[in-house]
Short mmCIF file of C-alpha atoms in Angstrom, two decimals:
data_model
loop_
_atom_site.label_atom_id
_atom_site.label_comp_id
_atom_site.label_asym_id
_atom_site.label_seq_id
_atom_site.Cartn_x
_atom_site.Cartn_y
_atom_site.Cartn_z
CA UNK A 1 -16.94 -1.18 23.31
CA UNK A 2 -16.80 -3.86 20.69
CA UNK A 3 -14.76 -3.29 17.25
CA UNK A 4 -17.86 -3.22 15.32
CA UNK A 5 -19.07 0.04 17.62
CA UNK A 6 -18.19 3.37 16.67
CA UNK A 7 -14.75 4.38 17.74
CA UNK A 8 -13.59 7.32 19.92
CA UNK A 9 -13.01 10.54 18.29
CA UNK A 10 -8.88 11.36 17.93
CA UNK A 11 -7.95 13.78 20.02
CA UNK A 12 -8.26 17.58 18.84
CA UNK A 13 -10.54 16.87 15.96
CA UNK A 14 -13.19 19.07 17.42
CA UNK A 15 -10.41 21.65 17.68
CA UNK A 16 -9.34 21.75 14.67
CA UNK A 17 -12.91 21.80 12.62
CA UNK A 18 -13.77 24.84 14.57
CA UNK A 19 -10.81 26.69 13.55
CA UNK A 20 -8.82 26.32 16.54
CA UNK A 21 -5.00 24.95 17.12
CA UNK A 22 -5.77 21.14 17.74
CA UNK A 23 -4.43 19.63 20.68
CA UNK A 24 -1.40 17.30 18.79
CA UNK A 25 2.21 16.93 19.00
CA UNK A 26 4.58 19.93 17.19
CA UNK A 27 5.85 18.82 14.11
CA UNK A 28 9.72 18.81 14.97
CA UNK A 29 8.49 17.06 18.62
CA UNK A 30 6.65 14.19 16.09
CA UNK A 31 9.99 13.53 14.05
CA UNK A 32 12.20 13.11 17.39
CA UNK A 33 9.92 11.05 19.22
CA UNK A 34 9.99 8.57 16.12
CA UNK A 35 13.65 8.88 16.50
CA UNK A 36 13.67 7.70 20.05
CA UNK A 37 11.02 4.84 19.14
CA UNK A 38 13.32 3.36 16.40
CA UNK A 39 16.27 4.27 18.63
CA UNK A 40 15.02 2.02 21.57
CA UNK A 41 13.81 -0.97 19.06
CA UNK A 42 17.57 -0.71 17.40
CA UNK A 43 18.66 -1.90 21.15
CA UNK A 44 19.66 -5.88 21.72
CA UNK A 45 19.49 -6.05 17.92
CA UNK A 46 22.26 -7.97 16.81
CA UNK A 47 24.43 -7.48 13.90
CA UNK A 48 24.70 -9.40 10.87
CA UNK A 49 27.82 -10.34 9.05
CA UNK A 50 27.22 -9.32 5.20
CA UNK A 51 29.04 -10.12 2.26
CA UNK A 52 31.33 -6.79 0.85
CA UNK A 53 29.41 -7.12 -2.40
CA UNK A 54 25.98 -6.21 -0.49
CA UNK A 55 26.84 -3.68 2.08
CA UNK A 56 27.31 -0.81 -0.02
CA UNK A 57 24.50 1.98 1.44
CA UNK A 58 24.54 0.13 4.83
CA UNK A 59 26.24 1.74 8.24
CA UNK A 60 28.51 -0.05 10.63
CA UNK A 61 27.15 -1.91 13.47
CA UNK A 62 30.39 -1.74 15.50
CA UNK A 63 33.94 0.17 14.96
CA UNK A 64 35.51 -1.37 11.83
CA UNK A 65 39.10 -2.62 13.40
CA UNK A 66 42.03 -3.70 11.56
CA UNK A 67 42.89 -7.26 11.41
CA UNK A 68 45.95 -6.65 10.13
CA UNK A 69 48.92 -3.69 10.01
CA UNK A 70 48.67 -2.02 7.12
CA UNK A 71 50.96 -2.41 4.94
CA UNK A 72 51.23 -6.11 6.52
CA UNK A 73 55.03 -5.84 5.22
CA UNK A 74 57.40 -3.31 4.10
CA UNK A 75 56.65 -2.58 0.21
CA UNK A 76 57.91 -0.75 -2.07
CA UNK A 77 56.22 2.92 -2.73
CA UNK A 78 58.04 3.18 -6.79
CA UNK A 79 59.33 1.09 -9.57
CA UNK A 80 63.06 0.80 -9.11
CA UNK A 81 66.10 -1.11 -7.62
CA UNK A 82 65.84 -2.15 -3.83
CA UNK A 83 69.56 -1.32 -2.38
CA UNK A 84 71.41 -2.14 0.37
CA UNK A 85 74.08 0.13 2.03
CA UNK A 86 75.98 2.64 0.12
CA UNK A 87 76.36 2.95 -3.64
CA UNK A 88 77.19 1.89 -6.20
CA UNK A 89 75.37 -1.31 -6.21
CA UNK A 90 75.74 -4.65 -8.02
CA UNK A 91 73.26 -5.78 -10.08
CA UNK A 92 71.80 -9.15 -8.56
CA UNK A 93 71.65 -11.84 -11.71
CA UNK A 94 68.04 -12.80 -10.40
CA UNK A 95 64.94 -11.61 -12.19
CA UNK A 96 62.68 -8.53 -10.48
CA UNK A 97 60.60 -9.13 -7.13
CA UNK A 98 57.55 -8.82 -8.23
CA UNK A 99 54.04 -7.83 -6.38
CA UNK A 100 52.63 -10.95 -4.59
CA UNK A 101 56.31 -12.86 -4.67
CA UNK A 102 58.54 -13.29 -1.93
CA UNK A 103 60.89 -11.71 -1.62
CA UNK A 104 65.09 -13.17 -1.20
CA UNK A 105 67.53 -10.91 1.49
CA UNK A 106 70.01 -9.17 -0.10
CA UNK A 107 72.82 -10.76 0.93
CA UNK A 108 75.28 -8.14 1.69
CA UNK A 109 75.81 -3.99 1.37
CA UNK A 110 76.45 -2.91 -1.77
CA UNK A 111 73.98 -5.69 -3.72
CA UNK A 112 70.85 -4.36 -5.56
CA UNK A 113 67.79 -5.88 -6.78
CA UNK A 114 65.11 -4.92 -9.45
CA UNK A 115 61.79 -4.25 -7.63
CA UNK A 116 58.30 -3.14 -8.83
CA UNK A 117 55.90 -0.84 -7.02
CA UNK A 118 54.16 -3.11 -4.09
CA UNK A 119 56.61 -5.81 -4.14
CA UNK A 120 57.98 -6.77 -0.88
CA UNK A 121 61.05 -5.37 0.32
CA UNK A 122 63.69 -8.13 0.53
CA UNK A 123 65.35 -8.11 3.87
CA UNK A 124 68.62 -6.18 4.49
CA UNK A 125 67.72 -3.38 2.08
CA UNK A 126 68.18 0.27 3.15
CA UNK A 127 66.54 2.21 0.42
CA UNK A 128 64.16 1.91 -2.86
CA UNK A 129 65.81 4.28 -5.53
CA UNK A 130 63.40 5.16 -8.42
CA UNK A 131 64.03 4.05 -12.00
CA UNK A 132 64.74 7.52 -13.05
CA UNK A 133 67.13 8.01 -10.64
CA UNK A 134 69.74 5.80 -11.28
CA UNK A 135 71.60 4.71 -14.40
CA UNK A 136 73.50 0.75 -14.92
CA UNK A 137 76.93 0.38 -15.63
CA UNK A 138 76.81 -3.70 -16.20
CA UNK A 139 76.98 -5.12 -13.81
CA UNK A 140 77.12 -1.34 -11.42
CA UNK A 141 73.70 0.70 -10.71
CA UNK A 142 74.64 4.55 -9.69
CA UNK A 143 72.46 6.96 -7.93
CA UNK A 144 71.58 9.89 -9.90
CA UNK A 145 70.69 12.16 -6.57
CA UNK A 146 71.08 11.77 -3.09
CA UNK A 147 70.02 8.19 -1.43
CA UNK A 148 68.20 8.25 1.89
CA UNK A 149 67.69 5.41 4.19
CA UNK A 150 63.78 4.07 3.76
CA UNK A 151 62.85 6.46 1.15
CA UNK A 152 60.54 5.04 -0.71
CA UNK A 153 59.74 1.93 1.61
CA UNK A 154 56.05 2.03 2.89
CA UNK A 155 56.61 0.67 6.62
CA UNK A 156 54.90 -1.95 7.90
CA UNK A 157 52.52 -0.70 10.14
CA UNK A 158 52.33 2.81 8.27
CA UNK A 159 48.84 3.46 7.87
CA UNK A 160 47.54 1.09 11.41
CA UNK A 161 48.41 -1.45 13.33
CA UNK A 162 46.11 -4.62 13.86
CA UNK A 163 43.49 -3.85 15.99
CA UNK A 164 43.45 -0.02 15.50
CA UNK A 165 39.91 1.54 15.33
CA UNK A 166 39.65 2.36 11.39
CA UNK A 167 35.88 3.77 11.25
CA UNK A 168 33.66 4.39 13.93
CA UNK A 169 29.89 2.69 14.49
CA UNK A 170 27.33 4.31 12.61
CA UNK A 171 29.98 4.90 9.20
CA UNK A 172 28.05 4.81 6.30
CA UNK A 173 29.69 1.91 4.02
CA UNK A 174 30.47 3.93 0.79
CA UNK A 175 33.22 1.61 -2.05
CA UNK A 176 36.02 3.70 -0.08
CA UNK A 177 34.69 1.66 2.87
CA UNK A 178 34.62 -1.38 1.00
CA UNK A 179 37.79 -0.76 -0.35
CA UNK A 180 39.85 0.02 2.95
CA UNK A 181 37.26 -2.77 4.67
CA UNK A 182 39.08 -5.14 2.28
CA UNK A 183 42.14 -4.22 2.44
CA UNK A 184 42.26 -4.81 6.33
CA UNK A 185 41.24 -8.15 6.11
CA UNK A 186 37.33 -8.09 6.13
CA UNK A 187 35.23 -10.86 4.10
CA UNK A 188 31.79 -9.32 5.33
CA UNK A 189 31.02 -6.45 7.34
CA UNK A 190 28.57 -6.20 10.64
CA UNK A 191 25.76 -4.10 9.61
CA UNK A 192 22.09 -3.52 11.48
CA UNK A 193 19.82 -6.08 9.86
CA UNK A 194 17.08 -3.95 7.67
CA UNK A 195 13.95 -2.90 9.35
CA UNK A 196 11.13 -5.55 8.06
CA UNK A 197 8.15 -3.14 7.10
CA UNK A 198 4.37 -4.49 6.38
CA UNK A 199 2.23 -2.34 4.61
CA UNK A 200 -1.60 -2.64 5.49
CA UNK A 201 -3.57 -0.80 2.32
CA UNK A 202 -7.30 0.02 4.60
CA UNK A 203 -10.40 0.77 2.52
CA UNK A 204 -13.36 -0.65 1.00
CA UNK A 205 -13.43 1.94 -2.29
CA UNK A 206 -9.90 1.43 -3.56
CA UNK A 207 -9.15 -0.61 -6.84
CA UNK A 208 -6.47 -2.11 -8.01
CA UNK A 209 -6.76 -1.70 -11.66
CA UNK A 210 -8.91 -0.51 -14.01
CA UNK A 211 -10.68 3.33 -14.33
CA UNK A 212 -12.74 5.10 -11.13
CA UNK A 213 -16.38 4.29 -11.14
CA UNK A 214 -19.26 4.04 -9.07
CA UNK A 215 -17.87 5.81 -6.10
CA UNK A 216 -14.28 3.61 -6.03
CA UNK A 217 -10.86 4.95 -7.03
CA UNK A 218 -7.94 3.67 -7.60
CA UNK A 219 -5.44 2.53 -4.81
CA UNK A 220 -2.39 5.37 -5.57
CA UNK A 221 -0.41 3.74 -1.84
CA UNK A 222 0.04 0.52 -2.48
CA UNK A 223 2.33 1.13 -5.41
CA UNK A 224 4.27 3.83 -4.66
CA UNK A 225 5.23 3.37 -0.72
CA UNK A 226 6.77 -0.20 -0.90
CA UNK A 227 9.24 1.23 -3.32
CA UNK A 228 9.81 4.50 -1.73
CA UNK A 229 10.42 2.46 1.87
CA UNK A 230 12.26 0.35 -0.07
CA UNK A 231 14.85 2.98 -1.16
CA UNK A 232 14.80 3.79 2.25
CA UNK A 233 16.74 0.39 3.34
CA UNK A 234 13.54 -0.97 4.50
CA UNK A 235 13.07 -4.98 4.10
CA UNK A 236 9.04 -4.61 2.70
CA UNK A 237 7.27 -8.02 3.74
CA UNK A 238 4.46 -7.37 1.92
CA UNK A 239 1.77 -5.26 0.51
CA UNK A 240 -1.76 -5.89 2.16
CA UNK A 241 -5.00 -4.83 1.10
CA UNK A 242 -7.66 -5.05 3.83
CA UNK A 243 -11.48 -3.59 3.41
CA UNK A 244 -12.72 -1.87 6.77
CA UNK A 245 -13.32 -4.47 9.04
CA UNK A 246 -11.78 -4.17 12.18
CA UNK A 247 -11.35 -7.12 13.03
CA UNK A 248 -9.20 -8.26 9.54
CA UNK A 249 -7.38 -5.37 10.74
CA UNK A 250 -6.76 -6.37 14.45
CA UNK A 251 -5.93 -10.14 13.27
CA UNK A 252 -3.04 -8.11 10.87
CA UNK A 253 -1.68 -5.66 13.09
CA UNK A 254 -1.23 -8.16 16.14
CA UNK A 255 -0.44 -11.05 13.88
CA UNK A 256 2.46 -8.97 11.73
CA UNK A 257 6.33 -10.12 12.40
CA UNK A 258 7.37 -6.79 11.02
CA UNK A 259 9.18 -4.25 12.85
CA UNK A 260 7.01 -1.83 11.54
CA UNK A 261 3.87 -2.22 10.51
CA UNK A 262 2.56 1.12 8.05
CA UNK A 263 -1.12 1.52 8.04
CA UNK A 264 -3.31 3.67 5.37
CA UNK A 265 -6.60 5.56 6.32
CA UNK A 266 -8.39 5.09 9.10
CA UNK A 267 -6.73 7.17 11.88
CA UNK A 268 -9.53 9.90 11.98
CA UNK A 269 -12.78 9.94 13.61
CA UNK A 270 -14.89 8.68 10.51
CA UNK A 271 -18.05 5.67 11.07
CA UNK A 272 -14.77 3.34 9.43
CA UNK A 273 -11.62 4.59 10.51
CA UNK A 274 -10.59 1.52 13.02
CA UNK A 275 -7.02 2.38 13.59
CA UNK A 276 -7.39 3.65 16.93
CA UNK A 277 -9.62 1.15 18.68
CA UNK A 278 -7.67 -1.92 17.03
CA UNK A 279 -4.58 -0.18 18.76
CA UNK A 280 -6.49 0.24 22.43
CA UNK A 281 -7.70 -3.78 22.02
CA UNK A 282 -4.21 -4.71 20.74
CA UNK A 283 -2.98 -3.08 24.17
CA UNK A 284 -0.45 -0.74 22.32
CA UNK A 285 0.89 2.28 23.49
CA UNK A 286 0.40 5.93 21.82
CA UNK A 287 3.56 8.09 21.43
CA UNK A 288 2.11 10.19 19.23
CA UNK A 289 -1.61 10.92 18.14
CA UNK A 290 -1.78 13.36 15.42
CA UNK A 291 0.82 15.99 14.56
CA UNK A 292 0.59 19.67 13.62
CA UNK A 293 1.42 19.28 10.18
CA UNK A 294 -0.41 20.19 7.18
CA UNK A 295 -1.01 17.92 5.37
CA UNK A 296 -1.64 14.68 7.11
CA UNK A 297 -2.50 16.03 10.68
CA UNK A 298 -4.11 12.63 11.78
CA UNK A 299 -0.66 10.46 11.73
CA UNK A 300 -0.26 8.45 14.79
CA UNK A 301 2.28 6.54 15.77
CA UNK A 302 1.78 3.58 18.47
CA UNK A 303 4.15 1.13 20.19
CA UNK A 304 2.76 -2.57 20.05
CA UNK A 305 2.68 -5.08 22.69
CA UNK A 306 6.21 -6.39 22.29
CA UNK A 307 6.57 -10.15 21.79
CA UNK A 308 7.20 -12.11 25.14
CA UNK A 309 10.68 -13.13 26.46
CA UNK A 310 11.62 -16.47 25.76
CA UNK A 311 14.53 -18.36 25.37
CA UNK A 312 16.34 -19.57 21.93
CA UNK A 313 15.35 -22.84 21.48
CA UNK A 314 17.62 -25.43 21.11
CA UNK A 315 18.28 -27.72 18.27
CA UNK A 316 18.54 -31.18 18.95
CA UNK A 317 21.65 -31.21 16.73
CA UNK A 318 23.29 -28.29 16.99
CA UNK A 319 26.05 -26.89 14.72
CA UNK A 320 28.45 -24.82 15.40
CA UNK A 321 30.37 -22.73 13.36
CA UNK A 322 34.19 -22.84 12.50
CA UNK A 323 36.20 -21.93 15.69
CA UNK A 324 38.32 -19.07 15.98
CA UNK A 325 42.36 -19.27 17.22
CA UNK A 326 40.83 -18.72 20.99
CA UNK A 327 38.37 -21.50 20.13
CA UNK A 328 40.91 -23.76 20.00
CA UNK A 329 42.36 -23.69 22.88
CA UNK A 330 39.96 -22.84 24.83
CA UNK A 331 38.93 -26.04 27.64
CA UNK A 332 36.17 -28.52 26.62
CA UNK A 333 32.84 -27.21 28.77
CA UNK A 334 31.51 -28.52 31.96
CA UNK A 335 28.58 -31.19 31.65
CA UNK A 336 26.85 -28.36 33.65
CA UNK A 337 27.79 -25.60 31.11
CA UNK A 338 26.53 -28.32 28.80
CA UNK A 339 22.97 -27.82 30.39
CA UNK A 340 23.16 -24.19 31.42
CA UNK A 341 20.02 -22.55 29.70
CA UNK A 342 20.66 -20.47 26.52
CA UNK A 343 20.33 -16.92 27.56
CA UNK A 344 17.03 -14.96 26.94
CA UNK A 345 16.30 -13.61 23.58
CA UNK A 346 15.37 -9.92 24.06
CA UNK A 347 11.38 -9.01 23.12
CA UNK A 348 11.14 -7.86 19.76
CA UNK A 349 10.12 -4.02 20.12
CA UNK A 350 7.01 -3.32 16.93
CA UNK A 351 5.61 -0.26 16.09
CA UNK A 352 2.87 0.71 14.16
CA UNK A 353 2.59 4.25 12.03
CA UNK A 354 -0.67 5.28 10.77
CA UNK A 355 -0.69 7.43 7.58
CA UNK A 356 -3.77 9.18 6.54
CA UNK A 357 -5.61 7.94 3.50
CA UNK A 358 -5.12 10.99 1.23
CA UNK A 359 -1.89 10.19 -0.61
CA UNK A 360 -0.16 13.88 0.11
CA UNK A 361 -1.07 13.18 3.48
CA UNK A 362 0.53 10.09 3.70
CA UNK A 363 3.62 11.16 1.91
CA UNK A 364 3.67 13.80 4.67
CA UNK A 365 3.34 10.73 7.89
CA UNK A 366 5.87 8.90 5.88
CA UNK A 367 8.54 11.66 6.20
CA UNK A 368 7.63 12.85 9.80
CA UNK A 369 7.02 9.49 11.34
CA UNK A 370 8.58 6.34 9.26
CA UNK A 371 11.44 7.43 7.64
CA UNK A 372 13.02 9.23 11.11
CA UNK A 373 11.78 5.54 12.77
CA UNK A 374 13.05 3.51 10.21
CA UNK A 375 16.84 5.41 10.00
CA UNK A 376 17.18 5.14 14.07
CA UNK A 377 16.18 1.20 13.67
CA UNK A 378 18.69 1.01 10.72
CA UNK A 379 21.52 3.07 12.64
CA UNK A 380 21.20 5.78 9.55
CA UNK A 381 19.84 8.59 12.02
CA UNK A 382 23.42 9.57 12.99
CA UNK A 383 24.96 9.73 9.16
CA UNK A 384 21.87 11.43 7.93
CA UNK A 385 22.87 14.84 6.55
CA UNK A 386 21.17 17.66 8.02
CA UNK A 387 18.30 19.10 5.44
CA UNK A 388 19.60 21.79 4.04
CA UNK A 389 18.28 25.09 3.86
CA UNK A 390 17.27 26.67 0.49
CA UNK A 391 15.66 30.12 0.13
CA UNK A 392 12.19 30.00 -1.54
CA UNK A 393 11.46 31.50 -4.21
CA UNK A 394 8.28 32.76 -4.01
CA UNK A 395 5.70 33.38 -0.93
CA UNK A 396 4.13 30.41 0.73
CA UNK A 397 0.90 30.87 2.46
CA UNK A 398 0.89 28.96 6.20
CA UNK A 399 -1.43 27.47 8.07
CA UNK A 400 -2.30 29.87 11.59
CA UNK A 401 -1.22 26.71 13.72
CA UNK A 402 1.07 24.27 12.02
CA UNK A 403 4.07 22.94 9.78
CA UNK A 404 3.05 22.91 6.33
CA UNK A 405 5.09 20.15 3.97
CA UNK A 406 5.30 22.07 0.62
CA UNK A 407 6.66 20.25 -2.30
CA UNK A 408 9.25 22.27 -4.15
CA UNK A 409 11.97 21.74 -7.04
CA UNK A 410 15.18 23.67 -6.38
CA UNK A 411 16.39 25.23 -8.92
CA UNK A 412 19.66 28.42 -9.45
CA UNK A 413 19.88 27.72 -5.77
CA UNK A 414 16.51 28.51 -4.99
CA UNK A 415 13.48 26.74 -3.70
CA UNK A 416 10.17 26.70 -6.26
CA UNK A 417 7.26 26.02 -4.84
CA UNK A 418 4.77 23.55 -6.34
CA UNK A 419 1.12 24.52 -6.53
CA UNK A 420 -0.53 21.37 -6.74
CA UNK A 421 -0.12 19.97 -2.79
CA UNK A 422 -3.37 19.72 -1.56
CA UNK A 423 -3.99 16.49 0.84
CA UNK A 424 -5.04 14.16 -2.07
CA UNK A 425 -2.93 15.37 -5.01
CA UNK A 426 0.39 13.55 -5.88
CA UNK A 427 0.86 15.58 -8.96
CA UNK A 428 3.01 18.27 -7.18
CA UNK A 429 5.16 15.45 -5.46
CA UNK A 430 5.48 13.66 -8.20
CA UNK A 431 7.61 16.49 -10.45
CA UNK A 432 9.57 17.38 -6.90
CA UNK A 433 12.76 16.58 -5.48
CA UNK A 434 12.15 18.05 -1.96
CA UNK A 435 9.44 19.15 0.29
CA UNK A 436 10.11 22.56 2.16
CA UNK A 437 9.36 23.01 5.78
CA UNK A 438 6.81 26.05 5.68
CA UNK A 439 6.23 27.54 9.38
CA UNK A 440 3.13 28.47 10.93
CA UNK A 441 1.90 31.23 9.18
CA UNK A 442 3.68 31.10 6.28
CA UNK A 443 7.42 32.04 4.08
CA UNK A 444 8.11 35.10 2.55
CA UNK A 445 10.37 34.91 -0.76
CA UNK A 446 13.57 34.52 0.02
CA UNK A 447 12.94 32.98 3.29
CA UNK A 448 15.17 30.06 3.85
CA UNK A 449 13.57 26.95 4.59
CA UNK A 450 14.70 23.39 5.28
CA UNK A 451 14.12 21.45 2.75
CA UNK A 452 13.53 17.11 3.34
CA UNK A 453 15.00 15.16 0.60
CA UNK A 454 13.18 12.72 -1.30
CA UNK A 455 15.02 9.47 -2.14
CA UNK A 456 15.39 9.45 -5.68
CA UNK A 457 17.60 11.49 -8.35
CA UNK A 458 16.92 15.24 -8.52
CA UNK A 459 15.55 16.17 -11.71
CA UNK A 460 17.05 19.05 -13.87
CA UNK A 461 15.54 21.23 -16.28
CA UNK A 462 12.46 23.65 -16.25
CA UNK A 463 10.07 23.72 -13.75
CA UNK A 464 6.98 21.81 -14.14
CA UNK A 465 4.07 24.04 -15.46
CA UNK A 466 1.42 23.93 -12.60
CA UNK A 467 -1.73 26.22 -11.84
CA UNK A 468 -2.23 27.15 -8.33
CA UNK A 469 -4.26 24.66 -6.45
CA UNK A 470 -4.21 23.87 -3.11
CA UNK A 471 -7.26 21.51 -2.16
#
C-alpha cells in the first residue's frame, strides 16, 4: 500500500456505526497507558539547573538537600540584650550586633550586649532576654522574670543539618519552595526540562482568517491548543498547518524533534484521514487506537521510532565548567581516560497523539491522552491533585457503551451541566471550568462525578444561558 492509497479502516468503526460497543480501549485504561508512555520517555532525562526566578510551577527533579544547617549559626529569636551568666549584667559600651555583622565574645559572665532579632549570637553568651523583660540601671541591665539558659537562641542546626533531605522528588516548587530553596543555599533548582510539543493542524478546508465560505471554515485548533498546552508546562515548538497529503504529513511526523508531536483530524477511516498509515510507514508503535469516550472516540496514541543511540560528540575545544571542592583535588586523568569514549546518550523516546478534527473532540483527546502524557514526562503526574468529585446538578444522558466528557460550571457546590457539547461545538467549553466524567449510561442528579480541571481561572457568577443541544 502506497500513502496515496486508501488507508485501513481504525479498528471498531464498523462497530460502532452499527450501534454496537466498538472494540477500543476503556476510558480510565486510555488515561493510564498515556501515563506509562510519558512515564517511560521521563527516564534517562536529565535535569536542568534553573534559575529561582523561573521555577515557580515546576517539580523537583531530585530531593532538595540542604547545603547548609539551618540556622548556619546561633541567632537570636527577639530584640533584646545577649547575656552571659547570671544577672545583673553590665552594659557593654559597644554599639548593638546587628543582623549580617559579626558578632565580638562576651568577654566574661556577667557582661551584656544589645542584640537585634537575627543577629548572631556573640560567643560565651548563655541567654537572649527580650527588651520587655529587662529594665537598665546605667551601666546594670536586670531581668524582669526568670532567665533560662538558650531561651531565645535559635541553634545552629535547629531546623536541618547540611545534607538533610528538605523536599522529596516530584515537590511542586511553590514561593515557600523558593523561599526555603534559598534559604538553604540554592542559586537554581534541578527541574525536568519541559516537554517540547509540535502541533500538526491536518486539513485542506480550514482558514486562517477571514468568514466560512465555499465549503471551508475556520481553523478553531490552531489557536486555542498551543496556549492551553502551554499552560500545561508544555515547551510548544510550533504551530503547523499541513493540507491532506500524506506524505507532507509523514516528512513532519518523522522529521519533528518534539517529544510530542499533537496531530488534528485524520485518525478515522475517511478517503483523507492519513494518520494511521503515516504511523504504520513511520514504523511506530500503537498503544492506544481509539478510546471509549464520547466525544472524540477516534484518539490514538502511537510511540515513534525512537532516535538511534549515539554518542555525545565531542568538541574539539571543550570547556568545562567551574570545579567543585572534590574537583580540586581530585588526580589529573589518565591519557587513556583522556580517550575513553563519552558514554552513550540515551534514544530520545517521541510520541505522537492524534486528536480528532471536531474541536470538542479534540478537547476531549487532549485531556485523556496529552495532558496525562505530558504531566508523567514533566514529573507533574505524582503532585497532580486527584479530580474531585462534585454532585451534578441535573440528569446527564450517557452513551450505552462509553465515558462521556460533559462540560460543566460548578456552582453552590454543585456540578451544572452545559448543553452545548456536541463533538464540534466549543461554545459549552468555552463558558466551563471543568468537564464531568459521565458513565456509561448516564448520571442521575445528585450523582457525584469526577470532575477534570481545566487550566485556567474558574469563573464566578451565573450560569451561562444555553439551550439544550447536543450534536
Amino acid at each position: 500500500m502506497t500513502l496515496k492509497e486508501p488507508l485501513p479502516v481504525a479498528p471498531g468503526t464498523d462497530d460502532a456505526r452499527a450501534g454496537q460497543p466498538h472494540r477500543a480501549t476503556a476510558w480510565p485504561e486510555a488515561r493510564a497507558a498515556a501515563v506509562r508512555a510519558g512515564a517511560s520517555a521521563r527516564a534517562g532525562r536529565a535535569p536542568l539547573g534553573v534559575p529561582l526566578g523561573q521555577a515557580l510551577g515546576q517539580v523537583l527533579a531530585e530531593p532538595l538537600l540542604a547545603l547548609t544547617d539551618l540556622p548556619p549559626f546561633d541567632t537570636s529569636a527577639m530584640d533584646g540584650w545577649a547575656v552571659a551568666g547570671p544577672g545583673p549584667w553590665t552594659v557593654r559600651a559597644e554599639g548593638a550586633v546587628l543582623a549580617g555583622q559579626a558578632a565580638v565574645a562576651l568577654a566574661a559572665d556577667g557582661e551584656a550586649v544589645r542584640i537585634a532579632t537575627g543577629a548572631r549570637v556573640p560567643a560565651g553568651t548563655t541567654a537572649v532576654v527580650r527588651t520587655e523583660h529587662a529594665r537598665t540601671e546605667d551601666p546594670l541591665l536586670h531581668a524582669l522574670r526568670e532567665v533560662v539558659p538558650g531561651q531565645d537562641i535559635r541553634p545552629r542546626g535547629q531546623e536541618c543539618r547540611a545534607g538533610d533531605e528538605l523536599l522529596p522528588a516530584g515537590t511542586v516548587v511553590t514561593p515557600a519552595v523558593l523561599g526555603l530553596a534559598a534559604a538553604a543555599g540554592y542559586d537554581e533548582l534541578p527541574v525536568p526540562p519541559r516537554p517540547r510539543v509540535e502541533i500538526l493542524v491536518l486539513g485542506d478546508e480550514l482558514l486562517t482568517t477571514g468568514l466560512p465560505h465555499d465549503g471551508l471554515i475556520r481553523d478553531a485548533l490552531g489557536p486555542m491548543l498551543g496556549p492551553w498546552l502551554t499552560a500545561l508546562g508544555a515547551d510548544v515548538l510550533a504551530t503547523r498547518r499541513i493540507g491532506d497529503d500524506a506524505e507532507e504529513l509523514y516528512a513532519a511526523v518523522t522529521g519533528s524533534a518534539a517529544d510530542l508531536v499533537l496531530t488534528t483530524g485524520g485518525t478515522a477511516a475517511g478517503p483523507v484521514d492519513h494518520v494511521h498509515g503515516v504511523l504504520a510507514k513511520a514504523g511506530a508503535t500503537l498503544l492506544v487506537d481509539g478510546v471509549k469516550v464520547r466525544p472524540g472516540h477516534p484518539m490514538l496514541l502511537a510511540r515513534l521510532a525512537a532516535e538511534p543511540t549515539r554518542p555525545v560528540p565531542t568538541p574539539s575545544e571543550p570547556t568545562r565548567p567551574v570545579p567543585t571542592p572534590s574537583e580540586l583535588t581530585r588526580p589529573e586523568p589518565t591519557p587513556s581516560e583522556l580517550t575513553r569514549p563519552e558514554p552513550a546518550r540515551p534514544p530520545h523516546v517521541r510520541h505522537l497523539v492524534g486528536l480528532p478534527g471536531n474541536p470538542l473532540a479534540a478537547v476531549s483527546g487532549l485531556l485523556t491522552l496529552a495532558q496525562p502524557l505530558l504531566a508523567a514526562l514533566s514529573g507533574t503526574a505524582a503532585a497532580a491533585p486527584v479530580p474531585p468529585r462534585v454532585p451534578v446538578q441535573d440528569e446527564v444522558h450517557g452513551h450505552p457503551y462509553d465515558t462521556r466528557l460533559v462540560p460543566v460550571v460548578r456552582r453552590g457546590g454543585r456540578a451544572v451541566p452545559l448543553r452545548y457539547n456536541g463533538p464540534a461545538m466549543l461554545r459549552g467549553i468555552a463558558a466551563a471550568d471543568g468537564l464531568a466524567v459521565v458513565p456509561p449510561g448516564g448520571a442521575r442528579p445528585g450523582q457525584e462525578l469526577d470532575v477534570l480541571d481545566l487550566p485556567w481561572p474558574a469563573a464566578e457568577g451565573a450560569v451561562p444561558a444555553q439551550g439544550a443541544c447536543f450534536t
